[in-house]
Short mmCIF file of C-alpha atoms in Angstrom, two decimals:
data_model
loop_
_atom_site.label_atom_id
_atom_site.label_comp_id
_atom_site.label_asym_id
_atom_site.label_seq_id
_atom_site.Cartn_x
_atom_site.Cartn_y
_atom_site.Cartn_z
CA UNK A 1 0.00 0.00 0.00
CA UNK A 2 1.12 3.36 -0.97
CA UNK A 3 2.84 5.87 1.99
CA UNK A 4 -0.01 8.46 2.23
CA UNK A 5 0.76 11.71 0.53
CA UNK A 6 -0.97 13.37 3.85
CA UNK A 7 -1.82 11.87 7.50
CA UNK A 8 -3.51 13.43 9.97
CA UNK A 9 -3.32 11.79 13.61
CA UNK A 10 -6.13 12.28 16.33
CA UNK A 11 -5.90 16.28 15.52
CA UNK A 12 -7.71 18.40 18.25
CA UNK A 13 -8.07 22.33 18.04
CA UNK A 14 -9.54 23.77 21.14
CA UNK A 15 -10.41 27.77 20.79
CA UNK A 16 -10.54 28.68 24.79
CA UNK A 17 -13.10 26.29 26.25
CA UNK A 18 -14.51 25.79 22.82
CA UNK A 19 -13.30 22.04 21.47
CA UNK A 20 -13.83 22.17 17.34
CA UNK A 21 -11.41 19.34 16.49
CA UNK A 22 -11.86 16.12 18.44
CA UNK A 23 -9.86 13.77 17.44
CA UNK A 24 -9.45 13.46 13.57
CA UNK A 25 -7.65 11.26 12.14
CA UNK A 26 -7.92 10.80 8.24
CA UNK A 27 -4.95 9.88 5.66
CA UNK A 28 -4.75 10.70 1.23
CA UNK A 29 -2.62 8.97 -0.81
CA UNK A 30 -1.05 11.18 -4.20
CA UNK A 31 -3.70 11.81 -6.34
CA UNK A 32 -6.66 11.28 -4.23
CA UNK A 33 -9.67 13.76 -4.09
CA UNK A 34 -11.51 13.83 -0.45
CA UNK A 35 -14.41 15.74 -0.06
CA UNK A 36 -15.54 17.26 3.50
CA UNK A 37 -19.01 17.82 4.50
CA UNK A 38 -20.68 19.13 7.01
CA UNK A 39 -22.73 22.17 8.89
CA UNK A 40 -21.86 25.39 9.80
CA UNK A 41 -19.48 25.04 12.49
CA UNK A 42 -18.26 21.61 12.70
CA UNK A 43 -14.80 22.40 12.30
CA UNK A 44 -14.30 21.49 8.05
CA UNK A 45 -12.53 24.77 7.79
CA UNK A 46 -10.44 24.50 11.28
CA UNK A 47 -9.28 21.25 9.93
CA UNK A 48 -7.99 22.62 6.71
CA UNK A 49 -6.29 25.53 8.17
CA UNK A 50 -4.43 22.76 11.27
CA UNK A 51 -2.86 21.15 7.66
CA UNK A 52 -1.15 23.65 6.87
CA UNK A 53 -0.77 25.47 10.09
CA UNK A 54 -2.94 28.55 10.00
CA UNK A 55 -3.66 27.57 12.87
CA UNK A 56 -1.63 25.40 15.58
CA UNK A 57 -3.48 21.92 16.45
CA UNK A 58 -3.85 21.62 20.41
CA UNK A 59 -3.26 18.27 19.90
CA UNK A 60 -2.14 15.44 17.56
CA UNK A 61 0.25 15.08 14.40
CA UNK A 62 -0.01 16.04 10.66
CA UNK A 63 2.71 14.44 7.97
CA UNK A 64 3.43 15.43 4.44
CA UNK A 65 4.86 12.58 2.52
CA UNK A 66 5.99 11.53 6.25
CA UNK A 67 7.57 14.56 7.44
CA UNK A 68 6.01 16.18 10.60
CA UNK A 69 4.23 19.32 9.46
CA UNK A 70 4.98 22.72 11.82
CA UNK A 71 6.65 20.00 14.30
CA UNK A 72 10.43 18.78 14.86
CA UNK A 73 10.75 16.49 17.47
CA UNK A 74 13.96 18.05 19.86
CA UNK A 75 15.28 14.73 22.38
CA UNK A 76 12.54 12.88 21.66
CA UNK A 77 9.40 15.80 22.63
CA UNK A 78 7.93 17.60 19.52
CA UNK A 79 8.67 21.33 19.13
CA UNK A 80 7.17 23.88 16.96
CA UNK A 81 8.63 25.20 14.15
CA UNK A 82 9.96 28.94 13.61
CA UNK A 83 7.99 30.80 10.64
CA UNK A 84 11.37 30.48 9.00
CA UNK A 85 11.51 26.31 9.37
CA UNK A 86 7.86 26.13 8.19
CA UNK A 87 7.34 28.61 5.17
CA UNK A 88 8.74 25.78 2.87
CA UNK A 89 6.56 23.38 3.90
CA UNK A 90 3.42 26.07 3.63
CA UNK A 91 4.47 26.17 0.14
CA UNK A 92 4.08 22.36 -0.54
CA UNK A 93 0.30 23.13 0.19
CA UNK A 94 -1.90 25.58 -1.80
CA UNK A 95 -4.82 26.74 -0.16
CA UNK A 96 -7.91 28.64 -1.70
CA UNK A 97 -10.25 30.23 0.72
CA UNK A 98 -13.75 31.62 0.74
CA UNK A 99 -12.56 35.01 0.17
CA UNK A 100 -10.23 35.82 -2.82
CA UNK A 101 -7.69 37.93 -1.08
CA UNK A 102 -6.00 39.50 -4.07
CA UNK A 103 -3.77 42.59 -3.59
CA UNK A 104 -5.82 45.62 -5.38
CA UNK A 105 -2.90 47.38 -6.46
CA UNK A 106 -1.89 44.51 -8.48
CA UNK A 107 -2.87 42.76 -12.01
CA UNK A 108 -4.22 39.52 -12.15
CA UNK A 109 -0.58 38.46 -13.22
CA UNK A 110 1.44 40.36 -10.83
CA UNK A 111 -0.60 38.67 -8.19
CA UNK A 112 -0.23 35.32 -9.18
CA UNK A 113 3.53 35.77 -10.12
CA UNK A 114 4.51 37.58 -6.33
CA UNK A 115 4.57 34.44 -4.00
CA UNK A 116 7.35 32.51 -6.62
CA UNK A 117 9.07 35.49 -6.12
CA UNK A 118 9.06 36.02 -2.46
CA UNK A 119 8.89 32.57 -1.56
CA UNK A 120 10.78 30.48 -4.10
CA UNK A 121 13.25 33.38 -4.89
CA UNK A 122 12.27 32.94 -8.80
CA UNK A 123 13.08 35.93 -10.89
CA UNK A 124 10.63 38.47 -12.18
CA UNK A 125 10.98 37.51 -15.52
CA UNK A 126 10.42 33.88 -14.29
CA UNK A 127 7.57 34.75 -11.95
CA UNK A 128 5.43 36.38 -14.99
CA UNK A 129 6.39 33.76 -17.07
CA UNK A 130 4.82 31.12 -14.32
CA UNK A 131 1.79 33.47 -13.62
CA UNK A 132 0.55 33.78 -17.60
CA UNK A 133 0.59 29.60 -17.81
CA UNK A 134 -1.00 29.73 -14.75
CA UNK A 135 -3.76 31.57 -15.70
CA UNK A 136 -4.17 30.03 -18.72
CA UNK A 137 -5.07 26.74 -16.65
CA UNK A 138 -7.57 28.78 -15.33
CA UNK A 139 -9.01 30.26 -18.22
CA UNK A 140 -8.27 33.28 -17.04
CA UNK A 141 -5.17 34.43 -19.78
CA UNK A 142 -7.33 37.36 -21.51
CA UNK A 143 -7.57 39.25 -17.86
CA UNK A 144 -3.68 38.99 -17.13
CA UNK A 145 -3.48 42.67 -16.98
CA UNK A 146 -7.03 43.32 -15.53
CA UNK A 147 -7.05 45.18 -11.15
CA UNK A 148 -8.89 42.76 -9.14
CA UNK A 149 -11.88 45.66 -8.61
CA UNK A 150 -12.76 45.11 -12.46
CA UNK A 151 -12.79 41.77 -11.95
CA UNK A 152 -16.22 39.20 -11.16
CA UNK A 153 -16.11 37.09 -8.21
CA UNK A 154 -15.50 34.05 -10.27
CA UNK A 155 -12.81 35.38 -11.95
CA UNK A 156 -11.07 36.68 -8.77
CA UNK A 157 -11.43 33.20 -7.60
CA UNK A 158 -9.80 31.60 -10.60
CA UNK A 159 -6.76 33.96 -10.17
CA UNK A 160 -6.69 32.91 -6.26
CA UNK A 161 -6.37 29.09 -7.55
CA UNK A 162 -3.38 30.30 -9.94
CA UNK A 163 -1.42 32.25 -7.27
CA UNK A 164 -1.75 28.94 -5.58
CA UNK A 165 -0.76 26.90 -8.08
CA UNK A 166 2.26 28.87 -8.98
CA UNK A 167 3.58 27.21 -5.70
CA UNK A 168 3.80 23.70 -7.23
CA UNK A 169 2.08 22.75 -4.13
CA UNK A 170 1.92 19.02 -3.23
CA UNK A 171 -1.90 19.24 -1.70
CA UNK A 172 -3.98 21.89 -2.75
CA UNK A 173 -6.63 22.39 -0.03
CA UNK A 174 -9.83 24.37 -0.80
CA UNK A 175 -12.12 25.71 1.40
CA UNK A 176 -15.71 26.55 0.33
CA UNK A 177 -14.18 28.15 -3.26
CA UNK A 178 -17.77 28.83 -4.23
CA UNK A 179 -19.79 30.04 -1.34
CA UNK A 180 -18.82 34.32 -1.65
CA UNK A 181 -20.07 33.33 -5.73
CA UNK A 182 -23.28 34.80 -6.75
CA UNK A 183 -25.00 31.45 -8.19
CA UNK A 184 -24.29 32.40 -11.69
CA UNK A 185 -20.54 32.08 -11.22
CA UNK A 186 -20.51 28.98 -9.34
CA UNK A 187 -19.94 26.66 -12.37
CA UNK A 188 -17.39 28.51 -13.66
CA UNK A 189 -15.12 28.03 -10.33
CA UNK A 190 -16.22 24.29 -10.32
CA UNK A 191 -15.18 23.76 -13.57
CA UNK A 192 -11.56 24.57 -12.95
CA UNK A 193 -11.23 22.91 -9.65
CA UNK A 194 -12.50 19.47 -11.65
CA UNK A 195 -9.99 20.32 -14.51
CA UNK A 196 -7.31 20.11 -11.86
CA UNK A 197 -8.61 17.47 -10.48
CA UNK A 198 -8.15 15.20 -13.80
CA UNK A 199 -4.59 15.65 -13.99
CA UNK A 200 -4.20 13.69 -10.89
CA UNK A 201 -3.64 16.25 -8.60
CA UNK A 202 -4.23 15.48 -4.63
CA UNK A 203 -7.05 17.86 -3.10
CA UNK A 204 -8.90 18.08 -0.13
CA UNK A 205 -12.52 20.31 -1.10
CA UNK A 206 -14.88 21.76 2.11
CA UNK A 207 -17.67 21.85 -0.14
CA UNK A 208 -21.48 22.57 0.23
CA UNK A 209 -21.61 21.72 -3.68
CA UNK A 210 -23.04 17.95 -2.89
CA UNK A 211 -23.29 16.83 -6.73
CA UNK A 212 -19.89 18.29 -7.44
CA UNK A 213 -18.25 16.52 -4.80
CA UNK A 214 -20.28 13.14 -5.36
CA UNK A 215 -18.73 13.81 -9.05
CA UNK A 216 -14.83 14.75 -8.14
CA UNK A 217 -14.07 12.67 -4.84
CA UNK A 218 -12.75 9.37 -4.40
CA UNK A 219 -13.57 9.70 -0.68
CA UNK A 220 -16.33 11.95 1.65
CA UNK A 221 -16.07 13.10 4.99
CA UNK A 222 -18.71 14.33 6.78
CA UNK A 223 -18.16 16.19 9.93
CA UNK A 224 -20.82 16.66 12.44
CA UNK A 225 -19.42 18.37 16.19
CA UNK A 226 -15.70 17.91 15.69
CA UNK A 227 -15.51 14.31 14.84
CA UNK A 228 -15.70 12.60 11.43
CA UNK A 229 -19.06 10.62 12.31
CA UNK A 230 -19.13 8.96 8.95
CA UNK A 231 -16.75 8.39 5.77
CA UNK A 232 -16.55 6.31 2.67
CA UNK A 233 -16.73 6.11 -1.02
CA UNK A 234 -19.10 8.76 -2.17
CA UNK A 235 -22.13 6.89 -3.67
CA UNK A 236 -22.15 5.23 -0.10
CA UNK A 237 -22.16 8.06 1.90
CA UNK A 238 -24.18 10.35 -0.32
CA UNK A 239 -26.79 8.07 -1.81
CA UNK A 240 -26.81 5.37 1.23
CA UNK A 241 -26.01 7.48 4.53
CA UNK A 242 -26.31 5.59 7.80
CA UNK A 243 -26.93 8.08 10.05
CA UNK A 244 -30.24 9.92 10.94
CA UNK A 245 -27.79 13.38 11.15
CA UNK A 246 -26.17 12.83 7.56
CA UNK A 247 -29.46 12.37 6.17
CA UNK A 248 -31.11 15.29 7.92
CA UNK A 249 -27.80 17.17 6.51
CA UNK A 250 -28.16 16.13 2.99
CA UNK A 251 -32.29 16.43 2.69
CA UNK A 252 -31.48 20.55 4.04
CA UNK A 253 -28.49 20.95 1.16
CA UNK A 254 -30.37 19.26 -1.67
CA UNK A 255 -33.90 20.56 -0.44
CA UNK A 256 -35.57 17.43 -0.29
#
């Protein structure tokens, strides 16, 4: 069996008294897809953000390709990185949010081409060239030299998933790509992320898009209070759930 690309071990995330991670423990092999479900407030995003160390886990482990993530261990105890030690493995995972965060004052191109600069040390003339095949994976090569503010949602979106992939990143995590989209540009988003997904690249999606992750994932989480209380292929645990909760969940996102 192949060394997962990714392993997460009993992860907890406690904000003051507040417990949002429990104790997940999940694991992705290269080129896997795994969807994450769940309502508002379970902890899908927390989770995401733990991987690649937005935020600090309370508790547990997290490997990429078997190297501790944000951790050394120091005579035999585990240690946090510095910002220095971890910035290069940040950069093995790309991570899309909600919002776009572009910089204003920049082009499309500029702001997909800045992070090989600043955090790769690639020249300018590098950078650019990077950024315009970038956004030509994203369809998004006519608007190279187009501000963010003249831009649609969906199309600041697409240039936030080619400033991350100008990283090379191993994982690309994604976190609810569509939900700032007016419904109109929803497809448009989608379409990319399952255009990346064909080439084989490994993703974790925290998706409310049911039918698009039914269509994209090899695996579904769903996440009710902290825990993963169900997981599996996604024809089981979409079309056959088990439990009352997943059901309820579903029937309120499809509107049966």
């Amino acid at each position: 069996m192949a060394q997962p690309l990714l392993q997460v071990e009993d992860l907890h995330k406690k904000f003051g008294d507040l417990d949002v991670l429990k104790g997940v423990s999940l694991s992705l092999t290269q080129g896997r897809k795994l969807s994450i479900l769940g309502p508002s407030g379970s902890g899908k995003s927390t989770l995401l953000r733990c991987v690649n160390y937005l935020e600090e886990p309370s508790r547990g482990h997290i490997y990429l390709e078997g190297q501790l993530v944000g951790e050394k261990l120091v005579d035999g105890k585990y240690a946090r990185m510095s910002s220095k030690e971890l910035a290069p493995q940040r950069a093995e995972i790309g991570m899309v949010f909600q919002n776009f965060y572009l910089w204003p004052h920049l082009t499309a191109r500029e702001n997909v081409a800045i992070a090989p600069q600043r955090v790769r040390g690639m020249s300018k003339k590098d950078a650019l060239a990077l950024a315009d095949a970038m956004l030509e994976k994203v369809h998004m090569a006519h608007k190279r030299s187009t501000y963010p503010e003249q831009l649609s949602g969906g199309q600041q979106q697409r240039v936030a998933i080619a400033r991350s992939l100008s990283q090379e990143p191993k994982l690309m995590l994604f976190d609810e790509p569509t939900s700032a989209l007016d419904p109109e540009l929803i497809g448009e988003v989608l379409k990319v992320i399952h255009e990346l997904a064909d080439e084989g690249r490994t993703m974790m999606l925290v998706t409310h898009e049911v039918n698009f992750a039914k269509d994209v994932s090899d695996e579904v989480i769903f996440i009710d209070g902290g825990k993963i209380a169900e997981q599996g292929p996604p024809a089981d645990i979409l079309e056959n759930p088990k439990q009352e909760r997943l059901r309820a969940f579903l029937g309120k996102i499809l509107g049966d």
